[in-house]
Amino acid sequence: MNRSARAFWLRSPGHGELRDVTLAEPAADEVLVRALYSGVSRGTETLVFRGGVPDSQHAVMRAPFQEGDFPGPVKYGYLSVGVVEQGPAELTGRTVFCLYPHQSRYVVPVSAVTVVPERVPAARAVLAGTVETAVNALWDARPLIGDRIAVVGGGMVGCAVTALLARFPGVRLQLVDADPARAETAEALGVDFAAPADALGDCDLVVHASATEAGLTRALQLLAPEGTVVELSWYGDRSVALPLGEAFHSRRLTVRSSQVGTVSPAARAGRTYADRMALALDLLADPALDALITGESAFEELPSVMPRLASGAIPALCHRVRYPETGLT
């Protein structure tokens, strides 16, 4: 077995590097995975990259196979797709998704990987973690047939939620974003687009994912009486002011948080994390979701690419990382 690998580490806020790794021999209940692609979840990972995780959230924000601690050095990430090179016969040679950081090869328990359905391309499967977040958000939101819905914030998570809501029958749906370039994404997903000032109001449900104070304020303004905002944004170490005066109480509005770390209690009893991930991968058979992948670079370029993603110099929803065929650089 080739036991060499390379991993991307955040050395200190704003500075990343590739490090050599020597892998252990997989145990009987483990698999060796050679990475094909990983995805940069621009919102969360760039917040980590700039050192913006509050002290109080260091434990909550740990990724499943994170090494090191915030603010750094830390190995962080959770969107990896690869091929099982060694493990049980039923998994060897299969394409799998794993909540693993950016690394060319890795050894994990069998229970940590989910087989990617054959109808889902490996290059699209990097979106599984994001679509899983969207599934959980919609379990929390409980949209109904005929609802008037807006998704405020056309980032990676907001667009994933929009893509799933586009399948709901009879809904009035708009993707709302201050960036006019998101109109192209909305068109690819088959939904209407609006700038914040032009968005349709009287909404039964607004899913907010812009991670801005202005976006959350606008989300509340778009609600019909007794409407609900489901808050998906992660603000890190930033404080946010909310307009809870004026007509907030008289209109009986609701703001509800949603977070993927817990399976929504609104899901059918007994649904597990594995069930939710399997569902997300199944939903990725829809080629419309390719619109969420807006850039790609080689793994060896990640130390120079990540600062540009964090600064916005590379505008991206999901940025895909491509690994060499050998899994090495």
CSV table of N, CA and C in Angstrom, one decimal, residues 83-186:
chain,number,residue,atom,x,y,z
A,83,VAL,N,-12.2,7.3,-4.1
A,83,VAL,CA,-12.4,5.9,-4.4
A,83,VAL,C,-11.7,5.0,-3.3
A,84,VAL,N,-12.4,4.0,-2.9
A,84,VAL,CA,-11.9,3.1,-1.9
A,84,VAL,C,-10.8,2.2,-2.5
A,85,GLU,N,-9.6,2.4,-2.0
A,85,GLU,CA,-8.5,1.6,-2.6
A,85,GLU,C,-8.3,0.3,-1.8
A,86,GLN,N,-8.7,0.3,-0.5
A,86,GLN,CA,-8.4,-0.8,0.4
A,86,GLN,C,-9.5,-0.8,1.4
A,87,GLY,N,-10.1,-2.0,1.6
A,87,GLY,CA,-11.2,-2.1,2.6
A,87,GLY,C,-12.0,-3.4,2.3
A,88,PRO,N,-13.2,-3.5,2.9
A,88,PRO,CA,-14.1,-4.6,2.6
A,88,PRO,C,-14.4,-4.7,1.1
A,89,ALA,N,-14.6,-6.0,0.7
A,89,ALA,CA,-14.8,-6.2,-0.7
A,89,ALA,C,-15.9,-5.5,-1.3
A,90,GLU,N,-17.0,-5.3,-0.6
A,90,GLU,CA,-18.2,-4.6,-1.1
A,90,GLU,C,-18.0,-3.1,-1.3
A,91,LEU,N,-16.9,-2.6,-0.7
A,91,LEU,CA,-16.6,-1.1,-0.9
A,91,LEU,C,-15.4,-0.9,-1.8
A,92,THR,N,-14.5,-1.8,-1.9
A,92,THR,CA,-13.3,-1.6,-2.7
A,92,THR,C,-13.6,-1.3,-4.2
A,93,GLY,N,-13.1,-0.2,-4.6
A,93,GLY,CA,-13.3,0.3,-6.0
A,93,GLY,C,-14.5,1.2,-6.1
A,94,ARG,N,-15.3,1.3,-5.1
A,94,ARG,CA,-16.5,2.2,-5.1
A,94,ARG,C,-16.2,3.6,-4.8
A,95,THR,N,-16.9,4.5,-5.4
A,95,THR,CA,-16.8,6.0,-5.2
A,95,THR,C,-17.6,6.3,-4.0
A,96,VAL,N,-17.0,7.1,-3.0
A,96,VAL,CA,-17.7,7.3,-1.8
A,96,VAL,C,-17.5,8.8,-1.4
A,97,PHE,N,-18.4,9.3,-0.6
A,97,PHE,CA,-18.4,10.6,0.0
A,97,PHE,C,-18.0,10.5,1.5
A,98,CYS,N,-17.2,11.4,1.9
A,98,CYS,CA,-16.8,11.4,3.3
A,98,CYS,C,-16.6,12.9,3.8
A,99,LEU,N,-17.0,13.1,5.1
A,99,LEU,CA,-16.8,14.5,5.7
A,99,LEU,C,-15.4,14.6,6.2
A,100,TYR,N,-14.5,14.7,5.2
A,100,TYR,CA,-13.0,14.7,5.5
A,100,TYR,C,-12.4,16.0,4.9
A,101,PRO,N,-11.4,16.5,5.6
A,101,PRO,CA,-10.7,17.7,5.1
A,101,PRO,C,-10.0,17.4,3.7
A,102,HIS,N,-9.3,18.5,3.2
A,102,HIS,CA,-8.7,18.4,1.9
A,102,HIS,C,-7.4,17.6,2.1
A,103,GLN,N,-7.4,16.3,1.6
A,103,GLN,CA,-6.2,15.5,1.7
A,103,GLN,C,-6.3,14.4,0.6
A,104,SER,N,-5.1,14.1,0.1
A,104,SER,CA,-5.0,13.2,-1.1
A,104,SER,C,-5.4,11.8,-0.9
A,105,ARG,N,-5.1,11.3,0.3
A,105,ARG,CA,-5.5,9.9,0.7
A,105,ARG,C,-5.8,10.0,2.2
A,106,TYR,N,-6.7,9.1,2.7
A,106,TYR,CA,-7.0,9.1,4.1
A,106,TYR,C,-7.6,7.7,4.5
A,107,VAL,N,-7.4,7.4,5.8
A,107,VAL,CA,-8.0,6.2,6.3
A,107,VAL,C,-9.1,6.6,7.3
A,108,VAL,N,-10.3,6.0,7.2
A,108,VAL,CA,-11.4,6.3,8.0
A,108,VAL,C,-12.2,5.1,8.3
A,109,PRO,N,-13.0,5.1,9.4
A,109,PRO,CA,-13.9,3.9,9.6
A,109,PRO,C,-14.9,3.7,8.4
A,110,VAL,N,-15.3,2.5,8.2
A,110,VAL,CA,-16.3,2.2,7.2
A,110,VAL,C,-17.5,3.0,7.3
A,111,SER,N,-17.9,3.2,8.6
A,111,SER,CA,-19.1,4.0,8.9
A,111,SER,C,-19.1,5.4,8.5
A,112,ALA,N,-17.9,5.9,8.2
A,112,ALA,CA,-17.7,7.4,7.8
A,112,ALA,C,-17.9,7.6,6.4
A,113,VAL,N,-18.0,6.6,5.5
A,113,VAL,CA,-18.2,6.8,4.1
A,113,VAL,C,-19.6,6.4,3.6
A,114,THR,N,-20.1,7.1,2.6
A,114,THR,CA,-21.3,6.8,2.0
A,114,THR,C,-21.1,6.6,0.5
A,115,VAL,N,-21.6,5.5,0.0
A,115,VAL,CA,-21.4,5.2,-1.4
A,115,VAL,C,-22.2,6.2,-2.2
A,116,VAL,N,-21.5,6.7,-3.3
A,116,VAL,CA,-22.2,7.6,-4.2
A,116,VAL,C,-22.9,6.8,-5.2
A,117,PRO,N,-24.2,7.1,-5.4
A,117,PRO,CA,-25.0,6.4,-6.4
A,117,PRO,C,-24.4,6.5,-7.8
A,118,GLU,N,-24.5,5.4,-8.6
A,118,GLU,CA,-23.8,5.4,-9.9
A,118,GLU,C,-24.3,6.5,-10.8
A,119,ARG,N,-25.5,7.0,-10.6
A,119,ARG,CA,-26.1,8.0,-11.5
A,119,ARG,C,-25.6,9.4,-11.1
A,120,VAL,N,-24.8,9.5,-10.0
A,120,VAL,CA,-24.3,10.8,-9.5
A,120,VAL,C,-22.8,10.9,-9.9
A,121,PRO,N,-22.4,11.8,-10.7
A,121,PRO,CA,-21.0,12.0,-11.0
A,121,PRO,C,-20.2,12.3,-9.8
A,122,ALA,N,-19.0,11.8,-9.7
A,122,ALA,CA,-18.1,12.1,-8.6
A,122,ALA,C,-17.9,13.6,-8.4
A,123,ALA,N,-17.7,14.3,-9.6
A,123,ALA,CA,-17.4,15.7,-9.5
A,123,ALA,C,-18.6,16.5,-9.0
A,124,ARG,N,-19.8,16.0,-9.0
A,124,ARG,CA,-20.9,16.7,-8.5
A,124,ARG,C,-21.2,16.3,-7.0
A,125,ALA,N,-20.7,15.1,-6.6
A,125,ALA,CA,-20.9,14.6,-5.3
A,125,ALA,C,-20.3,15.4,-4.2
A,126,VAL,N,-19.3,16.3,-4.5
A,126,VAL,CA,-18.7,17.2,-3.5
A,126,VAL,C,-19.8,18.1,-2.9
A,127,LEU,N,-20.9,18.2,-3.5
A,127,LEU,CA,-22.0,19.0,-3.0
A,127,LEU,C,-22.8,18.3,-1.9
A,128,ALA,N,-22.5,17.1,-1.6
A,128,ALA,CA,-23.4,16.3,-0.7
A,128,ALA,C,-23.6,16.9,0.6
A,129,GLY,N,-22.5,17.4,1.2
A,129,GLY,CA,-22.6,18.1,2.5
A,129,GLY,C,-23.5,19.3,2.5
A,130,THR,N,-23.4,20.1,1.4
A,130,THR,CA,-24.2,21.3,1.3
A,130,THR,C,-25.7,20.9,1.1
A,131,VAL,N,-26.0,19.9,0.2
A,131,VAL,CA,-27.3,19.5,0.0
A,131,VAL,C,-27.9,18.9,1.3
A,132,GLU,N,-27.1,18.2,2.0
A,132,GLU,CA,-27.5,17.6,3.3
A,132,GLU,C,-28.0,18.8,4.3
A,133,THR,N,-27.2,19.9,4.3
A,133,THR,CA,-27.6,21.1,5.0
A,133,THR,C,-29.0,21.6,4.6
A,134,ALA,N,-29.2,21.6,3.2
A,134,ALA,CA,-30.4,22.1,2.7
A,134,ALA,C,-31.6,21.2,3.0
A,135,VAL,N,-31.3,19.9,3.0
A,135,VAL,CA,-32.4,18.9,3.4
A,135,VAL,C,-32.8,19.2,4.9
A,136,ASN,N,-31.8,19.3,5.7
A,136,ASN,CA,-32.1,19.6,7.2
A,136,ASN,C,-32.9,20.9,7.3
A,137,ALA,N,-32.5,21.9,6.6
A,137,ALA,CA,-33.2,23.2,6.6
A,137,ALA,C,-34.6,23.1,6.2
A,138,LEU,N,-34.9,22.3,5.2
A,138,LEU,CA,-36.3,22.2,4.7
A,138,LEU,C,-37.1,21.3,5.7
A,139,TRP,N,-36.5,20.4,6.3
A,139,TRP,CA,-37.2,19.7,7.4
A,139,TRP,C,-37.6,20.6,8.5
A,140,ASP,N,-36.7,21.6,8.8
A,140,ASP,CA,-37.0,22.6,9.9
A,140,ASP,C,-38.0,23.5,9.4
A,141,ALA,N,-38.0,23.9,8.1
A,141,ALA,CA,-38.9,25.0,7.5
A,141,ALA,C,-40.3,24.4,7.3
A,142,ARG,N,-40.4,23.2,6.9
A,142,ARG,CA,-41.7,22.6,6.6
A,142,ARG,C,-42.5,23.3,5.6
A,143,PRO,N,-42.0,23.6,4.4
A,143,PRO,CA,-42.8,24.3,3.4
A,143,PRO,C,-44.0,23.5,3.0
A,144,LEU,N,-45.0,24.2,2.6
A,144,LEU,CA,-46.3,23.5,2.2
A,144,LEU,C,-46.5,23.8,0.7
A,145,ILE,N,-47.3,23.0,0.1
A,145,ILE,CA,-47.7,23.2,-1.3
A,145,ILE,C,-48.5,24.5,-1.4
A,146,GLY,N,-48.1,25.4,-2.3
A,146,GLY,CA,-48.8,26.7,-2.5
A,146,GLY,C,-48.1,27.8,-1.7
A,147,ASP,N,-47.1,27.5,-0.9
A,147,ASP,CA,-46.5,28.6,-0.1
A,147,ASP,C,-45.8,29.6,-1.0
A,148,ARG,N,-45.8,30.8,-0.5
A,148,ARG,CA,-45.0,31.9,-1.1
A,148,ARG,C,-43.7,32.0,-0.4
A,149,ILE,N,-42.6,31.7,-1.1
A,149,ILE,CA,-41.3,31.5,-0.5
A,149,ILE,C,-40.2,32.4,-1.1
A,150,ALA,N,-39.3,32.9,-0.3
A,150,ALA,CA,-38.1,33.6,-0.8
A,150,ALA,C,-36.9,32.9,-0.1
A,151,VAL,N,-35.8,32.8,-0.9
A,151,VAL,CA,-34.5,32.4,-0.3
A,151,VAL,C,-33.7,33.7,-0.5
A,152,VAL,N,-33.3,34.3,0.7
A,152,VAL,CA,-32.5,35.5,0.6
A,152,VAL,C,-31.0,35.1,0.9
A,153,GLY,N,-30.2,35.3,-0.2
A,153,GLY,CA,-28.8,34.9,-0.1
A,153,GLY,C,-28.5,33.8,-1.0
A,154,GLY,N,-27.9,34.1,-2.2
A,154,GLY,CA,-27.6,33.1,-3.2
A,154,GLY,C,-26.2,32.5,-3.1
A,155,GLY,N,-25.8,32.2,-1.9
A,155,GLY,CA,-24.5,31.5,-1.8
A,155,GLY,C,-24.7,30.0,-2.0
A,156,MET,N,-23.7,29.3,-1.5
A,156,MET,CA,-23.8,27.8,-1.8
A,156,MET,C,-25.0,27.2,-1.1
A,157,VAL,N,-25.2,27.5,0.2
A,157,VAL,CA,-26.3,26.9,0.9
A,157,VAL,C,-27.6,27.4,0.4
A,158,GLY,N,-27.7,28.7,0.2
A,158,GLY,CA,-29.0,29.3,-0.3
A,158,GLY,C,-29.4,28.7,-1.6
A,159,CYS,N,-28.4,28.5,-2.5
A,159,CYS,CA,-28.8,28.0,-3.8
A,159,CYS,C,-29.1,26.5,-3.7
A,160,ALA,N,-28.5,25.8,-2.8
A,160,ALA,CA,-28.9,24.4,-2.6
A,160,ALA,C,-30.3,24.3,-2.1
A,161,VAL,N,-30.7,25.1,-1.1
A,161,VAL,CA,-32.1,25.2,-0.7
A,161,VAL,C,-33.0,25.5,-1.8
A,162,THR,N,-32.7,26.5,-2.6
A,162,THR,CA,-33.5,26.9,-3.8
A,162,THR,C,-33.7,25.8,-4.7
A,163,ALA,N,-32.6,25.0,-5.0
A,163,ALA,CA,-32.7,23.9,-5.9
A,163,ALA,C,-33.7,22.9,-5.5
A,164,LEU,N,-33.7,22.6,-4.2
A,164,LEU,CA,-34.7,21.6,-3.6
A,164,LEU,C,-36.1,22.2,-3.6
A,165,LEU,N,-36.2,23.4,-3.2
A,165,LEU,CA,-37.6,24.1,-3.2
A,165,LEU,C,-38.2,24.2,-4.6
A,166,ALA,N,-37.3,24.2,-5.6
A,166,ALA,CA,-37.8,24.3,-7.0
A,166,ALA,C,-38.6,23.1,-7.4
A,167,ARG,N,-38.5,22.0,-6.7
A,167,ARG,CA,-39.2,20.8,-7.0
A,167,ARG,C,-40.6,20.7,-6.3
A,168,PHE,N,-40.8,21.7,-5.4
A,168,PHE,CA,-42.1,21.7,-4.6
A,168,PHE,C,-43.2,22.1,-5.6
A,169,PRO,N,-44.3,21.5,-5.6
A,169,PRO,CA,-45.4,21.9,-6.5
A,169,PRO,C,-46.2,23.1,-6.0
A,170,GLY,N,-46.5,24.0,-6.9
A,170,GLY,CA,-47.4,25.1,-6.6
A,170,GLY,C,-46.8,26.2,-5.8
A,171,VAL,N,-45.5,26.2,-5.5
A,171,VAL,CA,-45.0,27.3,-4.7
A,171,VAL,C,-44.6,28.5,-5.6
A,172,ARG,N,-44.7,29.7,-5.0
A,172,ARG,CA,-44.1,30.9,-5.6
A,172,ARG,C,-42.8,31.1,-5.0
A,173,LEU,N,-41.7,31.0,-5.8
A,173,LEU,CA,-40.4,30.9,-5.2
A,173,LEU,C,-39.5,32.0,-5.9
A,174,GLN,N,-38.7,32.7,-5.1
A,174,GLN,CA,-37.7,33.7,-5.7
A,174,GLN,C,-36.4,33.5,-4.9
A,175,LEU,N,-35.3,33.5,-5.7
A,175,LEU,CA,-34.0,33.6,-5.1
A,175,LEU,C,-33.6,35.1,-5.1
A,176,VAL,N,-33.3,35.6,-3.9
A,176,VAL,CA,-33.1,37.1,-3.7
A,176,VAL,C,-31.6,37.3,-3.3
A,177,ASP,N,-30.9,38.1,-4.1
A,177,ASP,CA,-29.5,38.4,-3.8
A,177,ASP,C,-29.1,39.8,-4.3
A,178,ALA,N,-28.2,40.4,-3.6
A,178,ALA,CA,-27.7,41.7,-4.1
A,178,ALA,C,-26.8,41.7,-5.3
A,179,ASP,N,-26.3,40.5,-5.6
A,179,ASP,CA,-25.4,40.3,-6.7
A,179,ASP,C,-26.2,39.9,-8.0
A,180,PRO,N,-26.2,40.8,-9.0
A,180,PRO,CA,-27.0,40.4,-10.1
A,180,PRO,C,-26.5,39.2,-10.9
A,181,ALA,N,-25.3,38.8,-10.7
A,181,ALA,CA,-24.7,37.6,-11.3
A,181,ALA,C,-25.5,36.4,-10.9
A,182,ARG,N,-26.1,36.4,-9.7
A,182,ARG,CA,-26.8,35.2,-9.2
A,182,ARG,C,-28.1,35.0,-10.1
A,183,ALA,N,-28.5,35.9,-10.9
A,183,ALA,CA,-29.6,35.7,-11.8
A,183,ALA,C,-29.4,34.5,-12.7
A,184,GLU,N,-28.1,34.4,-13.1
A,184,GLU,CA,-27.8,33.3,-14.0
A,184,GLU,C,-27.9,31.9,-13.3
A,185,THR,N,-27.5,31.9,-12.0
A,185,THR,CA,-27.7,30.7,-11.2
A,185,THR,C,-29.1,30.4,-11.1
A,186,ALA,N,-29.9,31.4,-10.7
A,186,ALA,CA,-31.4,31.2,-10.6
A,186,ALA,C,-32.0,30.6,-11.8
